[in-house]
Amino acid sequence: MPDPISDPIDTKQSLLDAAEALIAERGVAGASLRAITTRAGTNLAAANYHFGSKKALARAVIARHLRPINAERLRLLDAAEDEADDRGPDLESLVNIFVGPVVRFGREMPDRGRHFAQICGRAMTQPDPMLRESLLGELAEAIQRFTKAFARALPELSPEELLWRMQFMVGAMAHTIAGSQMIEAIHGDTLDTRDLDGIVERMVRFLCGGLAAPMEGSR
Amino acid sequence: MPDPISDPIDTKQSLLDAAEALIAERGVAGASLRAITTRAGTNLAAANYHFGSKKALARAVIARHLRPINAERLRLLDAAEDEADDRGPDLESLVNIFVGPVVRFGREMPDRGRHFAQICGRAMTQPDPMLRESLLGELAEAIQRFTKAFARALPELSPEELLWRMQFMVGAMAHTIAGSQMIEAIHGDTLDTRDLDGIVERMVRFLCGGLAAPMEGSR
DNA sequence: GCTTGAATCAAACGTTCGTTTGAATTCTAC
DNA sequence: GTAGAATTCAAACGAACGTTTGATTCAAGC
């Protein structure tokens, strides 16, 4: 007799939750369908019935939260551009809008949010092109919009220099949310790596300084 | 009759080269021992004979170049601290020493260097703790030395703030050398992602700006 | 009450993986 | 030249993987 309380209200959702947690913990290759379906309280066939394949399941895990997060980003960008004068939103606002929603997403859903952020941070440099491109596809529009906005806020930068600085920004962000294993391994006892608001503040400060760095070594 | 020219002069070295290229391309999990040994012109047993296991082979791939690179970093740091006045080396010198040897390593050995950098960039956030910790072990001394040096060059930062900023710096660096798939996928036709010297220059500018960013929003 | 389609399940399939084995070969030193 | 260690090789092993199959359960719709 199955437990009527924790009954699988929605098998699909349970599979996504289990996959999210296990992929975050062990990576895509390390999270077997058997482990995922066991954790979800179902079986192998169910995963293939609902998603068709393991890769499709992984893609669904990414898309589930990334889509609303990116929508939120673009919504905030729209609002900021409406409010700003004709020079556009200032740098700090843009960085906050770009970085904040992703990192802060972990606050509303502490576990799932953190897992999701880890997966996305890793997916950017993942060898599997399928997964990487599915992530980039979700991000493409946001990247284009933000590139234009940053170009307006940083008119003294050449287009090339701006693209590279955005690359560095994404790297700092992705690496930090992918898990701060390094900083935890070395100073885990003295630092609070769960104070997401504080981390966002620090990251925004750093990124603004980097993005606005002068081109010539005028020290 | 085996080709006397490309004969396996050193099976161990061939295995390291093949593993390096394939792990960079497909990741540790995606690079099978069969693919590695075939590329190296030998067979499965040879890999286990020389390295004992696949994980040990992966660790050897990381250690082979990382150890001399870190030695070079520390050597440059020593030299800079000898030359500097009692305030220690300035920020730009430190960033150059920290970032330069890793990225520029790709110039001397174009293919192997790039592959190795990709592997290291990925290993930092890799789910496999074995590989991650072996990388962190190699880096531990360098990180401690550079933390002290940066603290001297940036006396206005609290220890916490400095650690986070170094975390962001490592992230920007790791993500960039892990492969600029994102920037290439979006603007691959207009940017030269192989001009390593130029990238180092740009990265140093960005990182100096970020590391030295003011703590208060004094705009 | 029977039918239909979606959903779940245990079981098995075929493949690929890392590792091991034992014989063959090559190299080295006496 | 030969003994002995080091190295290479083809073949096989057992485990784990993603996927498929066919039977079974369940909830509506007529």
CSV table of C-alpha atoms (C1' of nucleotides) in Angstrom, one decimal:
chain,number,residue,atom,x,y,z
A,1,MET,CA,0.0,0.0,0.0
A,2,PRO,CA,1.6,3.3,-1.0
A,3,ASP,CA,1.8,6.1,1.5
A,4,PRO,CA,-1.2,8.4,0.7
A,5,ILE,CA,0.6,11.5,2.0
A,6,SER,CA,3.8,11.5,0.0
A,7,ASP,CA,2.1,9.9,-3.0
A,8,PRO,CA,3.5,11.0,-6.3
A,9,ILE,CA,1.2,13.9,-7.0
A,10,ASP,CA,3.3,14.7,-10.0
A,11,THR,CA,5.9,12.2,-11.2
A,12,LYS,CA,7.3,14.7,-13.7
A,13,GLN,CA,8.0,17.3,-11.0
A,14,SER,CA,9.5,14.7,-8.7
A,15,LEU,CA,11.9,13.6,-11.4
A,16,LEU,CA,12.9,17.2,-12.1
A,17,ASP,CA,13.6,17.8,-8.4
A,18,ALA,CA,15.6,14.6,-8.0
A,19,ALA,CA,17.6,15.2,-11.2
A,20,GLU,CA,18.3,18.7,-10.1
A,21,ALA,CA,19.7,17.7,-6.7
A,22,LEU,CA,21.7,14.8,-8.1
A,23,ILE,CA,23.1,16.6,-11.1
A,24,ALA,CA,24.2,19.4,-8.9
A,25,GLU,CA,25.9,17.0,-6.5
A,26,ARG,CA,27.5,14.6,-9.0
A,27,GLY,CA,27.4,16.3,-12.4
A,28,VAL,CA,25.4,15.1,-15.4
A,29,ALA,CA,27.6,12.1,-16.1
A,30,GLY,CA,27.7,11.1,-12.5
A,31,ALA,CA,24.0,11.2,-11.9
A,32,SER,CA,22.6,8.0,-13.3
A,33,LEU,CA,19.0,7.6,-14.3
A,34,ARG,CA,18.8,4.8,-11.7
A,35,ALA,CA,19.8,7.1,-8.9
A,36,ILE,CA,17.5,9.8,-10.1
A,37,THR,CA,14.4,7.7,-10.5
A,38,THR,CA,15.1,5.9,-7.1
A,39,ARG,CA,15.3,9.3,-5.4
A,40,ALA,CA,12.1,10.4,-7.1
A,41,GLY,CA,10.3,7.3,-5.9
A,42,THR,CA,9.7,5.9,-9.4
A,43,ASN,CA,11.5,3.8,-11.9
A,44,LEU,CA,13.6,3.9,-15.0
A,45,ALA,CA,10.8,3.7,-17.5
A,46,ALA,CA,9.0,6.7,-16.1
A,47,ALA,CA,11.9,9.0,-16.8
A,48,ASN,CA,12.1,7.9,-20.4
A,49,TYR,CA,8.3,8.0,-20.7
A,50,HIS,CA,8.1,11.6,-19.5
A,51,PHE,CA,11.2,13.1,-21.0
A,52,GLY,CA,12.3,10.7,-23.8
A,53,SER,CA,16.0,10.5,-22.8
A,54,LYS,CA,18.5,11.5,-20.1
A,55,LYS,CA,19.7,14.4,-22.1
A,56,ALA,CA,16.2,15.8,-22.5
A,57,LEU,CA,15.7,15.5,-18.7
A,58,ALA,CA,18.9,17.4,-18.1
A,59,ARG,CA,17.8,20.1,-20.5
A,60,ALA,CA,14.4,20.3,-18.8
A,61,VAL,CA,16.2,20.8,-15.4
A,62,ILE,CA,18.0,23.8,-16.8
A,63,ALA,CA,15.1,25.3,-18.6
A,64,ARG,CA,12.6,25.0,-15.7
A,65,HIS,CA,14.1,27.8,-13.7
A,66,LEU,CA,16.4,29.6,-16.1
A,67,ARG,CA,13.5,30.7,-18.3
A,68,PRO,CA,11.6,32.6,-15.5
A,69,ILE,CA,14.9,34.0,-14.2
A,70,ASN,CA,15.8,35.4,-17.5
A,71,ALA,CA,12.4,36.8,-17.9
A,72,GLU,CA,12.8,38.5,-14.6
A,73,ARG,CA,16.1,39.9,-15.6
A,74,LEU,CA,14.7,41.4,-18.8
A,75,ARG,CA,11.7,42.8,-16.9
A,76,LEU,CA,14.0,44.6,-14.5
A,77,LEU,CA,16.2,45.8,-17.4
A,78,ASP,CA,13.1,47.2,-19.1
A,79,ALA,CA,12.0,49.0,-15.9
A,80,ALA,CA,15.4,50.4,-15.3
A,81,GLU,CA,15.6,51.7,-18.9
A,82,ASP,CA,12.2,53.3,-18.5
A,83,GLU,CA,13.2,55.1,-15.4
A,84,ALA,CA,16.6,56.2,-16.5
A,85,ASP,CA,17.4,59.4,-18.3
A,86,ASP,CA,18.6,59.4,-21.9
A,87,ARG,CA,22.1,58.1,-20.9
A,88,GLY,CA,20.5,54.9,-19.8
A,89,PRO,CA,20.7,53.1,-16.5
A,90,ASP,CA,24.0,53.5,-14.6
A,91,LEU,CA,26.6,50.7,-14.4
A,92,GLU,CA,25.8,49.6,-10.8
A,93,SER,CA,22.1,49.2,-11.6
A,94,LEU,CA,22.9,47.1,-14.7
A,95,VAL,CA,25.3,44.8,-12.8
A,96,ASN,CA,22.8,44.4,-10.0
A,97,ILE,CA,20.1,43.4,-12.5
A,98,PHE,CA,22.4,41.0,-14.3
A,99,VAL,CA,23.9,39.3,-11.3
A,100,GLY,CA,21.2,39.6,-8.7
A,101,PRO,CA,18.3,37.4,-9.9
A,102,VAL,CA,20.5,34.4,-10.5
A,103,VAL,CA,22.3,34.5,-7.2
A,104,ARG,CA,19.4,35.6,-5.1
A,105,PHE,CA,17.2,32.9,-6.6
A,106,GLY,CA,18.7,30.7,-4.1
A,107,ARG,CA,17.1,32.6,-1.2
A,108,GLU,CA,13.5,31.8,-2.1
A,109,MET,CA,14.1,28.1,-2.6
A,110,PRO,CA,17.2,27.4,-0.5
A,111,ASP,CA,18.1,23.9,-1.7
A,112,ARG,CA,16.7,23.9,-5.2
A,113,GLY,CA,17.9,27.3,-6.0
A,114,ARG,CA,21.5,26.5,-4.9
A,115,HIS,CA,21.5,23.3,-6.9
A,116,PHE,CA,20.2,25.0,-10.0
A,117,ALA,CA,22.8,27.8,-9.8
A,118,GLN,CA,25.5,25.2,-9.5
A,119,ILE,CA,24.3,23.4,-12.5
A,120,CYS,CA,24.1,26.5,-14.6
A,121,GLY,CA,27.5,27.7,-13.5
A,122,ARG,CA,29.0,24.4,-14.6
A,123,ALA,CA,27.0,24.0,-17.8
A,124,MET,CA,28.8,27.0,-19.3
A,125,THR,CA,32.1,25.2,-19.5
A,126,GLN,CA,30.7,21.7,-19.8
A,127,PRO,CA,32.2,19.5,-22.5
A,128,ASP,CA,28.8,18.2,-23.7
A,129,PRO,CA,27.9,20.6,-26.5
A,130,MET,CA,24.2,19.6,-26.3
A,131,LEU,CA,23.8,20.9,-22.8
A,132,ARG,CA,26.0,23.9,-23.3
A,133,GLU,CA,24.1,25.0,-26.3
A,134,SER,CA,20.8,24.6,-24.7
A,135,LEU,CA,22.0,26.8,-21.9
A,136,LEU,CA,23.4,29.4,-24.3
A,137,GLY,CA,20.1,29.3,-26.3
A,138,GLU,CA,18.2,30.3,-23.2
A,139,LEU,CA,20.7,33.1,-22.5
A,140,ALA,CA,21.1,34.5,-26.0
A,141,GLU,CA,18.5,37.2,-25.9
A,142,ALA,CA,19.4,38.4,-22.4
A,143,ILE,CA,23.1,38.6,-23.4
A,144,GLN,CA,22.3,40.7,-26.4
A,145,ARG,CA,20.1,43.1,-24.5
A,146,PHE,CA,22.6,43.5,-21.7
A,147,THR,CA,25.5,44.0,-24.1
A,148,LYS,CA,23.7,47.0,-25.6
A,149,ALA,CA,22.8,48.3,-22.1
A,150,PHE,CA,26.4,48.0,-20.9
A,151,ALA,CA,27.7,49.6,-24.1
A,152,ARG,CA,25.6,52.6,-23.3
A,153,ALA,CA,26.8,52.8,-19.7
A,154,LEU,CA,30.4,52.3,-20.7
A,155,PRO,CA,30.8,54.5,-23.8
A,156,GLU,CA,34.6,54.8,-23.5
A,157,LEU,CA,35.1,51.0,-24.1
A,158,SER,CA,35.6,49.6,-27.6
A,159,PRO,CA,33.1,46.8,-28.5
A,160,GLU,CA,35.9,44.2,-28.2
A,161,GLU,CA,37.0,45.4,-24.8
A,162,LEU,CA,33.4,45.4,-23.6
A,163,LEU,CA,32.8,41.8,-24.8
A,164,TRP,CA,35.8,40.6,-23.0
A,165,ARG,CA,34.9,42.3,-19.8
A,166,MET,CA,31.4,40.8,-19.9
A,167,GLN,CA,33.1,37.4,-20.4
A,168,PHE,CA,35.2,38.1,-17.2
A,169,MET,CA,32.0,39.1,-15.4
A,170,VAL,CA,30.2,36.0,-16.4
A,171,GLY,CA,33.2,33.9,-15.3
A,172,ALA,CA,33.4,35.5,-11.9
A,173,MET,CA,29.6,34.9,-11.5
A,174,ALA,CA,29.5,31.4,-12.8
A,175,HIS,CA,32.5,30.3,-10.8
A,176,THR,CA,31.1,31.8,-7.6
A,177,ILE,CA,27.7,30.3,-7.9
A,178,ALA,CA,29.0,27.0,-9.2
A,179,GLY,CA,30.0,26.4,-5.6
A,180,SER,CA,32.7,28.1,-3.7
A,181,GLN,CA,34.6,24.9,-3.2
A,182,MET,CA,37.9,26.6,-3.3
A,183,ILE,CA,37.2,29.4,-0.9
A,184,GLU,CA,35.4,26.9,1.4
A,185,ALA,CA,38.2,24.4,1.3
A,186,ILE,CA,40.7,27.0,2.3
A,187,HIS,CA,38.8,29.3,4.6
A,188,GLY,CA,35.5,27.5,5.1
A,189,ASP,CA,35.6,28.0,8.8
A,190,THR,CA,36.0,31.8,8.7
A,191,LEU,CA,33.7,32.7,5.9
A,192,ASP,CA,29.9,32.5,5.5
A,193,THR,CA,29.3,31.3,2.0
A,194,ARG,CA,25.5,31.2,2.5
A,195,ASP,CA,25.0,34.9,3.0
A,196,LEU,CA,23.8,35.4,-0.6
A,197,ASP,CA,22.9,39.0,-0.2
A,198,GLY,CA,26.3,39.9,1.1
A,199,ILE,CA,28.0,37.9,-1.7
A,200,VAL,CA,25.9,39.8,-4.3
A,201,GLU,CA,26.9,43.1,-2.8
A,202,ARG,CA,30.6,42.1,-2.9
A,203,MET,CA,30.3,40.8,-6.4
A,204,VAL,CA,28.6,43.9,-7.6
A,205,ARG,CA,31.4,46.1,-6.1
A,206,PHE,CA,34.1,44.0,-7.7
A,207,LEU,CA,32.4,43.8,-11.1
A,208,CYS,CA,31.7,47.5,-11.3
A,209,GLY,CA,35.3,48.2,-10.6
A,210,GLY,CA,36.4,45.8,-13.2
A,211,LEU,CA,34.0,46.8,-15.9
A,212,ALA,CA,34.8,50.5,-15.4
A,213,ALA,CA,38.5,50.1,-15.2
A,214,PRO,CA,40.4,52.8,-17.1
A,215,MET,CA,42.0,51.7,-20.4
A,216,GLU,CA,45.4,53.2,-19.8
A,217,GLY,CA,47.6,52.5,-16.8
A,218,SER,CA,47.0,56.0,-15.3
A,219,ARG,CA,48.0,55.3,-11.8
B,1,MET,CA,56.0,-3.6,-38.9
B,2,PRO,CA,55.6,-0.5,-36.8
B,3,ASP,CA,56.6,2.9,-38.1
B,4,PRO,CA,60.1,3.5,-36.9
B,5,ILE,CA,59.7,7.3,-37.0
B,6,SER,CA,56.5,7.7,-34.8
B,7,ASP,CA,57.4,4.8,-32.7
B,8,PRO,CA,56.4,5.0,-29.1
B,9,ILE,CA,59.5,6.5,-27.7
B,10,ASP,CA,57.8,6.9,-24.4
B,11,THR,CA,54.5,5.2,-23.8
B,12,LYS,CA,53.9,7.1,-20.6
B,13,GLN,CA,54.3,10.5,-22.3
B,14,SER,CA,52.1,9.5,-25.2
B,15,LEU,CA,49.4,8.4,-22.8
B,16,LEU,CA,49.6,11.8,-21.0
B,17,ASP,CA,49.4,13.7,-24.2
B,18,ALA,CA,46.4,11.7,-25.5
B,19,ALA,CA,44.6,11.9,-22.2
B,20,GLU,CA,45.2,15.7,-22.0
B,21,ALA,CA,43.7,16.3,-25.4
B,22,LEU,CA,40.7,14.0,-25.0
B,23,ILE,CA,39.9,15.1,-21.4
B,24,ALA,CA,40.1,18.8,-22.6
B,25,GLU,CA,37.7,17.9,-25.4
B,26,ARG,CA,35.2,15.6,-23.7
B,27,GLY,CA,35.8,15.9,-20.0
B,28,VAL,CA,37.1,13.3,-17.7
B,29,ALA,CA,33.9,11.2,-17.8
B,30,GLY,CA,33.6,11.5,-21.5
B,31,ALA,CA,37.1,10.5,-22.3
B,32,SER,CA,37.2,6.7,-22.1
B,33,LEU,CA,40.4,4.8,-21.5
B,34,ARG,CA,39.8,3.0,-24.8
B,35,ALA,CA,39.8,6.3,-26.7
B,36,ILE,CA,42.8,7.6,-24.9
B,37,THR,CA,44.9,4.4,-25.4
B,38,THR,CA,43.9,4.2,-29.0
B,39,ARG,CA,45.0,7.8,-29.6
B,40,ALA,CA,48.2,7.1,-27.8
B,41,GLY,CA,48.9,4.1,-30.1
B,42,THR,CA,48.9,1.5,-27.3
B,43,ASN,CA,46.2,-0.5,-25.4
B,44,LEU,CA,44.1,-0.6,-22.3
B,45,ALA,CA,46.5,-2.5,-20.1
B,46,ALA,CA,49.4,-0.1,-20.7
B,47,ALA,CA,47.4,2.7,-19.1
B,48,ASN,CA,46.7,0.7,-16.0
B,49,TYR,CA,50.3,-0.6,-16.0
B,50,HIS,CA,51.8,2.9,-16.0
B,51,PHE,CA,49.3,4.8,-13.9
B,52,GLY,CA,47.3,2.2,-12.0
B,53,SER,CA,43.8,3.6,-12.7
B,54,LYS,CA,42.0,6.2,-14.8
B,55,LYS,CA,41.8,8.6,-11.9
B,56,ALA,CA,45.5,8.5,-11.3
B,57,LEU,CA,46.0,9.2,-15.0
B,58,ALA,CA,43.8,12.2,-14.8
B,59,ARG,CA,45.7,13.5,-11.7
B,60,ALA,CA,49.0,13.0,-13.5
B,61,VAL,CA,47.7,15.1,-16.4
B,62,ILE,CA,47.0,17.9,-14.1
B,63,ALA,CA,50.2,17.7,-12.1
B,64,ARG,CA,52.5,17.4,-15.1
B,65,HIS,CA,52.2,21.1,-16.1
B,66,LEU,CA,50.6,22.7,-13.0
B,67,ARG,CA,53.6,22.0,-10.8
B,68,PRO,CA,56.2,23.9,-13.0
B,69,ILE,CA,53.6,26.6,-13.6
B,70,ASN,CA,53.1,27.2,-9.9
B,71,ALA,CA,56.8,27.1,-9.3
B,72,GLU,CA,57.2,29.8,-12.0
B,73,ARG,CA,54.5,31.9,-10.3
B,74,LEU,CA,56.2,31.7,-6.9
B,75,ARG,CA,59.6,32.4,-8.5
B,76,LEU,CA,58.2,35.6,-10.1
B,77,LEU,CA,56.5,36.5,-6.8
B,78,ASP,CA,59.8,36.1,-4.9
B,79,ALA,CA,61.6,38.3,-7.5
B,80,ALA,CA,58.9,41.0,-7.4
B,81,GLU,CA,59.0,41.1,-3.6
B,82,ASP,CA,62.8,41.4,-3.6
B,83,GLU,CA,62.7,44.3,-6.1
B,84,ALA,CA,59.8,46.2,-4.4
B,85,ASP,CA,60.1,48.7,-1.7
B,86,ASP,CA,58.7,48.0,1.8
B,87,ARG,CA,55.1,48.4,0.6
B,88,GLY,CA,55.5,45.3,-1.5
B,89,PRO,CA,54.8,44.9,-5.2
B,90,ASP,CA,52.0,46.9,-6.6
B,91,LEU,CA,48.6,45.5,-7.5
B,92,GLU,CA,49.2,45.3,-11.3
B,93,SER,CA,52.4,43.4,-10.9
B,94,LEU,CA,50.8,40.9,-8.6
B,95,VAL,CA,47.8,40.3,-10.9
B,96,ASN,CA,50.2,39.9,-13.9
B,97,ILE,CA,52.2,37.3,-12.0
B,98,PHE,CA,49.1,35.5,-10.8
B,99,VAL,CA,47.3,35.4,-14.2
B,100,GLY,CA,50.1,35.5,-16.7
B,101,PRO,CA,51.9,32.2,-16.4
B,102,VAL,CA,48.7,30.1,-16.6
B,103,VAL,CA,47.3,31.9,-19.6
B,104,ARG,CA,50.5,32.5,-21.4
B,105,PHE,CA,51.6,28.9,-20.9
B,106,GLY,CA,49.5,28.2,-24.0
B,107,ARG,CA,51.9,30.2,-26.2
B,108,GLU,CA,54.9,27.9,-25.8
B,109,MET,CA,52.9,24.7,-26.4
B,110,PRO,CA,49.9,25.9,-28.4
B,111,ASP,CA,47.8,22.8,-28.3
B,112,ARG,CA,48.9,21.2,-25.1
B,113,GLY,CA,48.8,24.4,-23.3
B,114,ARG,CA,45.3,25.3,-24.3
B,115,HIS,CA,44.1,21.8,-23.4
B,116,PHE,CA,45.8,21.9,-20.0
B,117,ALA,CA,44.3,25.3,-19.2
B,118,GLN,CA,40.8,24.1,-20.1
B,119,ILE,CA,41.2,21.1,-17.9
B,120,CYS,CA,42.3,23.2,-14.9
B,121,GLY,CA,39.6,25.7,-15.4
B,122,ARG,CA,37.0,23.0,-15.3
B,123,ALA,CA,38.6,21.0,-12.5
B,124,MET,CA,37.9,23.8,-10.1
B,125,THR,CA,34.2,23.3,-10.2
B,126,GLN,CA,34.2,19.6,-11.1
B,127,PRO,CA,31.9,17.4,-9.1
B,128,ASP,CA,34.5,14.7,-8.7
B,129,PRO,CA,36.1,15.6,-5.3
B,130,MET,CA,39.2,13.5,-6.0
B,131,LEU,CA,40.2,15.5,-9.0
B,132,ARG,CA,39.2,18.8,-7.4
B,133,GLU,CA,41.2,18.2,-4.3
B,134,SER,CA,44.2,17.1,-6.2
B,135,LEU,CA,44.1,20.4,-8.1
B,136,LEU,CA,43.6,22.4,-4.9
B,137,GLY,CA,46.4,20.6,-3.2
B,138,GLU,CA,48.7,21.7,-6.0
B,139,LEU,CA,47.5,25.3,-5.7
B,140,ALA,CA,47.4,25.6,-1.9
B,141,GLU,CA,50.8,27.1,-1.3
B,142,ALA,CA,50.5,29.6,-4.2
B,143,ILE,CA,47.1,30.7,-2.9
B,144,GLN,CA,48.5,31.4,0.5
B,145,ARG,CA,51.5,33.3,-0.7
B,146,PHE,CA,49.4,35.4,-3.1
B,147,THR,CA,46.8,36.1,-0.5
B,148,LYS,CA,49.4,37.7,1.8
B,149,ALA,CA,50.9,39.7,-1.1
B,150,PHE,CA,47.5,41.0,-2.2
B,151,ALA,CA,46.6,41.9,1.4
B,152,ARG,CA,49.7,44.1,1.5
B,153,ALA,CA,48.9,45.7,-1.8
B,154,LEU,CA,45.3,46.3,-0.8
B,155,PRO,CA,45.5,47.4,2.9
B,156,GLU,CA,42.1,49.1,2.8
B,157,LEU,CA,40.3,45.8,2.3
B,158,SER,CA,39.0,43.6,5.2
B,159,PRO,CA,40.4,40.0,5.1
B,160,GLU,CA,36.9,38.8,4.2
B,161,GLU,CA,36.5,41.2,1.3
B,162,LEU,CA,39.9,40.3,0.0
B,163,LEU,CA,39.2,36.6,0.0
B,164,TRP,CA,35.9,37.1,-1.9
B,165,ARG,CA,37.6,39.3,-4.5
B,166,MET,CA,40.3,36.7,-5.0
B,167,GLN,CA,37.5,34.2,-5.5
B,168,PHE,CA,36.0,36.4,-8.2
B,169,MET,CA,39.4,36.8,-9.8
B,170,VAL,CA,40.0,33.1,-9.9
B,171,GLY,CA,36.5,32.7,-11.4
B,172,ALA,CA,37.1,35.2,-14.2
B,173,MET,CA,40.4,33.5,-15.0
B,174,ALA,CA,39.2,29.9,-14.8
B,175,HIS,CA,36.1,30.6,-16.9
B,176,THR,CA,38.1,32.4,-19.5
B,177,ILE,CA,40.8,29.8,-19.9
B,178,ALA,CA,38.3,27.0,-19.6
B,179,GLY,CA,37.3,27.9,-23.1
B,180,SER,CA,35.6,31.0,-24.3
B,181,GLN,CA,32.7,29.0,-25.7
B,182,MET,CA,30.2,31.6,-24.9
B,183,ILE,CA,32.0,34.5,-26.4
B,184,GLU,CA,33.0,32.4,-29.3
B,185,ALA,CA,29.4,31.1,-29.9
B,186,ILE,CA,28.0,34.6,-29.9
B,187,HIS,CA,30.8,36.7,-31.4
B,188,GLY,CA,33.3,34.1,-32.7
B,189,ASP,CA,33.6,35.7,-36.0
B,190,THR,CA,34.6,39.2,-34.8
B,191,LEU,CA,36.9,38.3,-31.9
B,192,ASP,CA,40.3,36.7,-31.8
B,193,THR,CA,40.2,34.3,-28.9
B,194,ARG,CA,43.7,33.1,-29.6
B,195,ASP,CA,45.6,36.3,-29.0
B,196,LEU,CA,46.6,35.2,-25.5
B,197,ASP,CA,48.8,38.2,-24.8
B,198,GLY,CA,45.9,40.5,-25.6
B,199,ILE,CA,43.6,38.5,-23.4
B,200,VAL,CA,46.0,38.7,-20.5
B,201,GLU,CA,46.3,42.5,-20.9
B,202,ARG,CA,42.6,42.9,-20.9
B,203,MET,CA,42.1,40.5,-18.0
B,204,VAL,CA,44.8,42.3,-15.9
B,205,ARG,CA,43.0,45.6,-16.5
B,206,PHE,CA,39.7,44.2,-15.5
B,207,LEU,CA,41.0,42.4,-12.4
B,208,CYS,CA,43.0,45.4,-11.1
B,209,GLY,CA,39.8,47.5,-11.4
B,210,GLY,CA,37.8,44.9,-9.6
B,211,LEU,CA,40.3,44.2,-6.9
B,212,ALA,CA,40.9,47.9,-6.2
B,213,ALA,CA,37.2,48.9,-6.3
B,214,PRO,CA,36.2,51.3,-3.5
B,215,MET,CA,34.3,49.8,-0.6
B,216,GLU,CA,31.7,52.6,-0.5
B,217,GLY,CA,29.5,53.7,-3.4
B,218,SER,CA,31.4,57.0,-3.8
B,219,ARG,CA,30.4,57.7,-7.3
C,1,DG,C1',-19.8,-2.2,-17.7
C,2,DC,C1',-16.9,-1.9,-21.3
C,3,DT,C1',-13.4,0.6,-23.8
C,4,DT,C1',-9.7,3.7,-24.5
C,5,DG,C1',-5.7,6.0,-23.5
C,6,DA,C1',-2.3,7.6,-20.2
C,7,DA,C1',0.7,6.2,-16.7
C,8,DT,C1',3.5,2.9,-14.0
C,9,DC,C1',6.1,-1.1,-13.3
C,10,DA,C1',9.5,-5.1,-13.2
C,11,DA,C1',12.5,-7.2,-16.2
C,12,DA,C1',15.5,-7.7,-19.8
C,13,DC,C1',18.6,-5.9,-23.7
C,14,DG,C1',22.6,-4.5,-25.8
C,15,DT,C1',26.5,-1.5,-25.1
C,16,DT,C1',30.3,0.6,-23.0
C,17,DC,C1',33.0,1.2,-19.3
C,18,DG,C1',37.4,0.4,-16.1
C,19,DT,C1',40.0,-3.3,-14.7
C,20,DT,C1',42.4,-7.8,-14.7
C,21,DT,C1',44.7,-11.7,-16.6
C,22,DG,C1',48.3,-14.5,-18.5
C,23,DA,C1',51.1,-15.1,-22.3
C,24,DA,C1',54.3,-12.8,-25.5
C,25,DT,C1',57.8,-9.5,-26.3
C,26,DT,C1',61.5,-6.4,-25.5
C,27,DC,C1',65.1,-4.5,-22.8
C,28,DT,C1',69.1,-4.8,-19.6
C,29,DA,C1',72.8,-6.7,-17.1
C,30,DC,C1',75.9,-10.2,-16.3
D,1,DG,C1',74.1,-15.8,-24.9
D,2,DT,C1',71.2,-16.1,-21.4
D,3,DA,C1',68.5,-15.1,-17.1
D,4,DG,C1',65.4,-11.9,-15.2
D,5,DA,C1',62.9,-7.9,-15.0
D,6,DA,C1',60.2,-4.5,-17.4
D,7,DT,C1',56.9,-3.7,-20.8
D,8,DT,C1',53.3,-4.6,-24.2
D,9,DC,C1',49.5,-7.1,-26.0
D,10,DA,C1',44.9,-9.5,-27.1
D,11,DA,C1',41.2,-11.2,-24.7
D,12,DA,C1',38.0,-11.6,-21.3
D,13,DC,C1',35.5,-10.1,-16.8
D,14,DG,C1',32.1,-8.1,-14.1
D,15,DA,C1',29.6,-4.0,-13.3
D,16,DA,C1',27.0,-0.1,-14.5
D,17,DC,C1',24.8,2.4,-17.9
D,18,DG,C1',20.7,4.3,-21.0
D,19,DT,C1',17.0,2.4,-23.3
D,20,DT,C1',13.2,-0.7,-24.6
D,21,DT,C1',9.6,-4.0,-24.0
D,22,DG,C1',5.2,-5.9,-22.7
D,23,DA,C1',2.2,-6.6,-19.1
D,24,DT,C1',-0.5,-4.1,-15.6
D,25,DT,C1',-3.0,-0.4,-13.3
D,26,DC,C1',-6.0,3.4,-13.2
D,27,DA,C1',-9.3,7.1,-14.4
D,28,DA,C1',-12.6,8.9,-17.4
D,29,DG,C1',-16.1,8.8,-21.4
D,30,DC,C1',-19.8,6.7,-23.6
